[in-house]
Short mmCIF file of C-alpha atoms in Angstrom, two decimals:
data_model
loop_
_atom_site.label_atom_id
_atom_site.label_comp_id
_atom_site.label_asym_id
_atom_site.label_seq_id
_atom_site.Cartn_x
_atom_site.Cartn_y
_atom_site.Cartn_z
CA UNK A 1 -293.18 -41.22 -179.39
CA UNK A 2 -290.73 -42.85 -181.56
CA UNK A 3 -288.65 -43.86 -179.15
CA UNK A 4 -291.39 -45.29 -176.37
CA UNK A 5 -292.27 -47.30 -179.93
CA UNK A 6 -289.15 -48.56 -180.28
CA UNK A 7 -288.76 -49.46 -176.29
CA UNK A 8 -291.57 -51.82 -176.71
CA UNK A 9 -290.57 -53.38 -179.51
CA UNK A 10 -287.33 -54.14 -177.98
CA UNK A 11 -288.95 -55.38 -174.39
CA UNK A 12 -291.79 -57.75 -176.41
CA UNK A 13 -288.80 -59.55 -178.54
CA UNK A 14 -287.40 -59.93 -175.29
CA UNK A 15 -290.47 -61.29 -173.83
CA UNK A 16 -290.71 -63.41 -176.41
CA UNK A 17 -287.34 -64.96 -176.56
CA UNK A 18 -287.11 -65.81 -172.75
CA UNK A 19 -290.36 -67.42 -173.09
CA UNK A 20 -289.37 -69.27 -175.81
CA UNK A 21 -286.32 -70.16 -174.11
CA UNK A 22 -287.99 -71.33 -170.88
CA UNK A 23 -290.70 -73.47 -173.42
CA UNK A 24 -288.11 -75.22 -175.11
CA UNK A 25 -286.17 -75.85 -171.62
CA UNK A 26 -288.60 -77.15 -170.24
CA UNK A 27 -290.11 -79.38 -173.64
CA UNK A 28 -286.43 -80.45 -173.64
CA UNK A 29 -286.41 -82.00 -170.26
CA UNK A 30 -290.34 -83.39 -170.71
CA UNK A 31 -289.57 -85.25 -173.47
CA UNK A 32 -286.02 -86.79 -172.40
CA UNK A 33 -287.92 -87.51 -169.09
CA UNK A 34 -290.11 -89.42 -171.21
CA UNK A 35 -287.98 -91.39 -173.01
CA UNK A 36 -285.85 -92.15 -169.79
CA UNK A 37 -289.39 -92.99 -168.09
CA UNK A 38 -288.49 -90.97 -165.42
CA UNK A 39 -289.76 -87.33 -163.35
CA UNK A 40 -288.70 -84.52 -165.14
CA UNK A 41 -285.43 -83.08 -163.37
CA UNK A 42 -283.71 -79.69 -164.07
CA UNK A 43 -280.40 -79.04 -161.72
CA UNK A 44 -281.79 -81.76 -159.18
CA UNK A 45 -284.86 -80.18 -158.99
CA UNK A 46 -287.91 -83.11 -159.88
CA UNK A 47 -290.99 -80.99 -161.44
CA UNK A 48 -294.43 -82.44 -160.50
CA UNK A 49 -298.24 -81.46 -162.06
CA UNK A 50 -300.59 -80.63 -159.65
CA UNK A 51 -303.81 -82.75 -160.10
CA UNK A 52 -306.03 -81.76 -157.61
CA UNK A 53 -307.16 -78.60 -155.89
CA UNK A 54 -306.70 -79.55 -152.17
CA UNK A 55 -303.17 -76.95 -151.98
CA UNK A 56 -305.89 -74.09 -153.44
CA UNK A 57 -305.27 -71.43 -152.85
CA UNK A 58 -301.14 -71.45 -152.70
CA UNK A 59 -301.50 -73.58 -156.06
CA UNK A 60 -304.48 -74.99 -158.51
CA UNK A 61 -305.09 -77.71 -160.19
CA UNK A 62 -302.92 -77.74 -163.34
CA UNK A 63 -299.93 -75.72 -161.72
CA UNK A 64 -296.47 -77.21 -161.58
CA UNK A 65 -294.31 -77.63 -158.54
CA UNK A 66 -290.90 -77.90 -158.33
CA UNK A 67 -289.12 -79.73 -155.58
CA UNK A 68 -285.92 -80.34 -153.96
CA UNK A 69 -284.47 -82.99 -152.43
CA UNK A 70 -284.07 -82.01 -148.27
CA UNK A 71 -282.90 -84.31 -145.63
CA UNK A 72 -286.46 -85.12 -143.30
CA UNK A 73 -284.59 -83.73 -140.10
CA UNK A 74 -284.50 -80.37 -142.20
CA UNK A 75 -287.96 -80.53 -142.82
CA UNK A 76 -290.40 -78.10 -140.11
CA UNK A 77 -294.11 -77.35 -140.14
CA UNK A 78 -295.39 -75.01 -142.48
CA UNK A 79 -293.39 -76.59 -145.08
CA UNK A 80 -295.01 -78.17 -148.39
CA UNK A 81 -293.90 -81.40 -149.10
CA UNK A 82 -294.62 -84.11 -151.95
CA UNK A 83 -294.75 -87.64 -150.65
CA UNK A 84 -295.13 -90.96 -151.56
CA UNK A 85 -298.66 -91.70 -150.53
CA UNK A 86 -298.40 -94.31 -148.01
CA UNK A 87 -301.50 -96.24 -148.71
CA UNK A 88 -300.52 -96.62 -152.29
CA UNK A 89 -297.18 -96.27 -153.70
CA UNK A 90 -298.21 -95.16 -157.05
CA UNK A 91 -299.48 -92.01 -156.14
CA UNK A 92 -297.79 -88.91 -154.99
CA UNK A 93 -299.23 -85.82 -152.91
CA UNK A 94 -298.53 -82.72 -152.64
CA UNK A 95 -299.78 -80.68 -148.97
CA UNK A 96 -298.24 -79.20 -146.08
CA UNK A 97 -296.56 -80.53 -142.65
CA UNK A 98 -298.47 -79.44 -139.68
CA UNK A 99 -296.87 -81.51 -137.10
CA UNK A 100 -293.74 -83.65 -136.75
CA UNK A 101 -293.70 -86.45 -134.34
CA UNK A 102 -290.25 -88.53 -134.05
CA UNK A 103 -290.67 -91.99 -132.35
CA UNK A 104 -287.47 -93.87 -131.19
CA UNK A 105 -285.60 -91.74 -133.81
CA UNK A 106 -287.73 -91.98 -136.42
CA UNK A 107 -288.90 -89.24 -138.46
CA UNK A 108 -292.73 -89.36 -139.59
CA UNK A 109 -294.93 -86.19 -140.49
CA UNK A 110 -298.72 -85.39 -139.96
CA UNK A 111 -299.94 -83.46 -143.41
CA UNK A 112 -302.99 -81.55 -144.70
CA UNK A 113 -303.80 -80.03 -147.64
CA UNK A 114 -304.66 -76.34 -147.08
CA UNK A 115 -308.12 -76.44 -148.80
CA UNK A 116 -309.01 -79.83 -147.01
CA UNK A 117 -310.91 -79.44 -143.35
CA UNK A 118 -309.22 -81.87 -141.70
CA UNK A 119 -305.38 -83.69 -141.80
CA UNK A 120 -304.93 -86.50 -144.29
CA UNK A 121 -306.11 -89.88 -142.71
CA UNK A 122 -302.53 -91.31 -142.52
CA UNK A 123 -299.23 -90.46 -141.46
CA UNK A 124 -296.01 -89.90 -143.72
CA UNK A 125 -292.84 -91.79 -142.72
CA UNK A 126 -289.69 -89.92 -143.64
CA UNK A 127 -288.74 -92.19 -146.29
CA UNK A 128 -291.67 -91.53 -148.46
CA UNK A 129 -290.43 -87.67 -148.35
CA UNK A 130 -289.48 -86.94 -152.14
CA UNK A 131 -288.44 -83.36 -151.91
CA UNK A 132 -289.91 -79.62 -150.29
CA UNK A 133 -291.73 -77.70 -152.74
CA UNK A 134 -289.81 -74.45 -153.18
CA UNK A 135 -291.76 -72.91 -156.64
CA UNK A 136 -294.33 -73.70 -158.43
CA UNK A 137 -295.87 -72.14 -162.08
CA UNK A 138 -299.83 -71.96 -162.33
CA UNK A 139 -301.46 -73.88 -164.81
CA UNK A 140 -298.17 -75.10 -166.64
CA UNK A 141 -299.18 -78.41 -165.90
CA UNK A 142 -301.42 -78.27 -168.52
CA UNK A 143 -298.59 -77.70 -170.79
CA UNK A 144 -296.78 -80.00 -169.29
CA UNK A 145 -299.61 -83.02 -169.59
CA UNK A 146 -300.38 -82.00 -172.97
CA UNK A 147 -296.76 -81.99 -173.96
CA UNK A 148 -296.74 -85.73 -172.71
CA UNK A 149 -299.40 -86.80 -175.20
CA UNK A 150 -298.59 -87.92 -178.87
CA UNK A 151 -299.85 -84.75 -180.07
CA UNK A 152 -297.52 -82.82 -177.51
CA UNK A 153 -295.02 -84.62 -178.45
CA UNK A 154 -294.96 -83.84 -182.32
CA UNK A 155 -295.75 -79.83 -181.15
CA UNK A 156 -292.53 -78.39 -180.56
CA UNK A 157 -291.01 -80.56 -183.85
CA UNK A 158 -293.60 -79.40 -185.78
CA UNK A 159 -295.89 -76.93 -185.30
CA UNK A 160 -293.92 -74.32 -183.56
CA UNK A 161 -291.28 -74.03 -185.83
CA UNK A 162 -294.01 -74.31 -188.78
CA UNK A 163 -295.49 -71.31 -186.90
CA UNK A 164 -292.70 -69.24 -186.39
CA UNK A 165 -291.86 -69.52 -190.29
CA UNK A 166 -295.13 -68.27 -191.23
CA UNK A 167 -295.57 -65.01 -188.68
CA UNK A 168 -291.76 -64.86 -189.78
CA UNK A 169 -292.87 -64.21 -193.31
CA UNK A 170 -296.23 -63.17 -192.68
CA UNK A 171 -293.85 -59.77 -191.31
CA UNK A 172 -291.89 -59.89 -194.15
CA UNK A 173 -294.97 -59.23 -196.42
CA UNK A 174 -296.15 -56.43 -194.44
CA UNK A 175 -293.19 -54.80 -193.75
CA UNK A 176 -292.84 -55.06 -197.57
CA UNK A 177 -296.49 -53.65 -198.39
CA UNK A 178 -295.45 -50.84 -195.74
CA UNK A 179 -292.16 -49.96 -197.64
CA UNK A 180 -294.08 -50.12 -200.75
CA UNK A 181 -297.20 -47.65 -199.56
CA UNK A 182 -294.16 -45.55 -198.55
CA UNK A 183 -292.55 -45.74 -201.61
CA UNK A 184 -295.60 -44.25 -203.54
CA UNK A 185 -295.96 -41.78 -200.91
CA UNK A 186 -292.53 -40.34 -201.75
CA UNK A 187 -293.17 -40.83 -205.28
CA UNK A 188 -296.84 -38.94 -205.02
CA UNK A 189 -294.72 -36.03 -203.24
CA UNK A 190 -292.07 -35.31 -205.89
CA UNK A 191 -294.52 -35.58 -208.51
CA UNK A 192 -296.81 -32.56 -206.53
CA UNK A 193 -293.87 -30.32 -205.61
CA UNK A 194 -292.39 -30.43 -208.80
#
C-alpha cells in the first residue's frame, strides 16, 4: 500500500510540474506577444482563441487553436483553416474548406463552419489563408483572454508565486504537526512498555 502511496505522489508532482511548465510557457509567450502587439507564436506556430461556437463540436467557444503556416496549393477539403475574413480585415475565422475552386491560377476556398447549416456567404482568396489548424486545447482561451487583461497580467508575477509559497509552507506545518503527533506516539510507547 505503501508503495501505490508513494507512486501517486510521485505521478501528481509530475502532473503538477508539466502543467506548470506548459502555464508558464505559454504566459511567457502571451505576455511578450503583448508587448510586441503581435499573435502569440511558439516554434512558428500562431495560437488563436476561439470566440464563437460555429466549429462545435471539433472545438468550443473558449478553446485555443494552434496553426501553421501551409502553402494554399497544400491546402485540401476537410481541412480547418483560419482566415482573414474577407469582408472585414479585422476579424479572423476559424471553419473548414469544403471546396476549392482555382480560377486562371488562382487559389480561392469555399468554407463552413461545421455547426453552421449552410457555407459562409463569401469566398476566401488564398492570400487571406493564415495557417491550417493542426491542435487545439478546450477552453484555454479563457486563460488565455484572461491572461491578456491587467489582472492577468499581474497573475503569474504575483499571485502564483504568492500561492505556491503559502501551500509550500502550509505542507511544511503539517508535515511538522505529523512528525510531532508521531513523536508523542513513540514517546507514549516507551513510556507503556517500560
Amino acid at each position: 500500500m505503501g508503495k501505490l502511496k508513494k507512486t501517486f505522489k510521485v505521478l501528481g508532482n509530475v502532473l503538477f510540474i508539466v502543467i506548470l511548465i506548459f502555464t508558464l510557457t505559454i504566459g511567457f509567450f502571451v505576455i511578450k506577444s503583448k508587448i510586441n502587439g503581435e499573435v502569440p507564436n511558439i516554434a512558428g506556430n500562431k495560437i488563436y482563441v476561439v470566440l464563437t461556437g460555429s466549429m462545435v463540436p471539433v472545438f468550443d467557444p473558449g478553446s485555443i487553436v494552434i496553426d501553421k503556416k501551409i502553402k494554399p496549393e497544400q491546402i485540401v477539403p476537410k481541412d480547418i483553416v483560419t482566415f482573414i475574413d474577407p469582408r472585414d480585415s479585422n476579424k479572423l475565422i476559424t471553419h473548414r474548406v469544403v471546396q476549392i475552386t482555382n480560377k486562371n491560377g488562382s487559389l480561392s476556398f469555399i468554407t463552413k463552419g461545421d455547426a453552421n447549416d449552410s457555407n459562409d456567404p463569401f469566398v476566401v482568396p488564398a492570400g487571406n489563408v493564415i495557417g491550417k489548424v493542426n491542435y487545439w486545447v478546450p477552453y484555454l482561451g479563457y486563460i488565455l483572454e484572461f491572461s491578456k487583461s491587467s489582472m492577468g497580467m499581474k497573475l503569474p508575477l504575483i499571485i502564483i508565486p504568492g500561492s505556491w509559497f503559502l501551500i509550500a509552507q502550509l505542507m511544511k506545518v503539517i508535515r511538522l504537526i505529523k512528525e510531532e503527533k508521531r513523536r508523542k506516539y513513540e514517546i507514549n510507547n516507551k513510556e507503556i512498555q517500560s
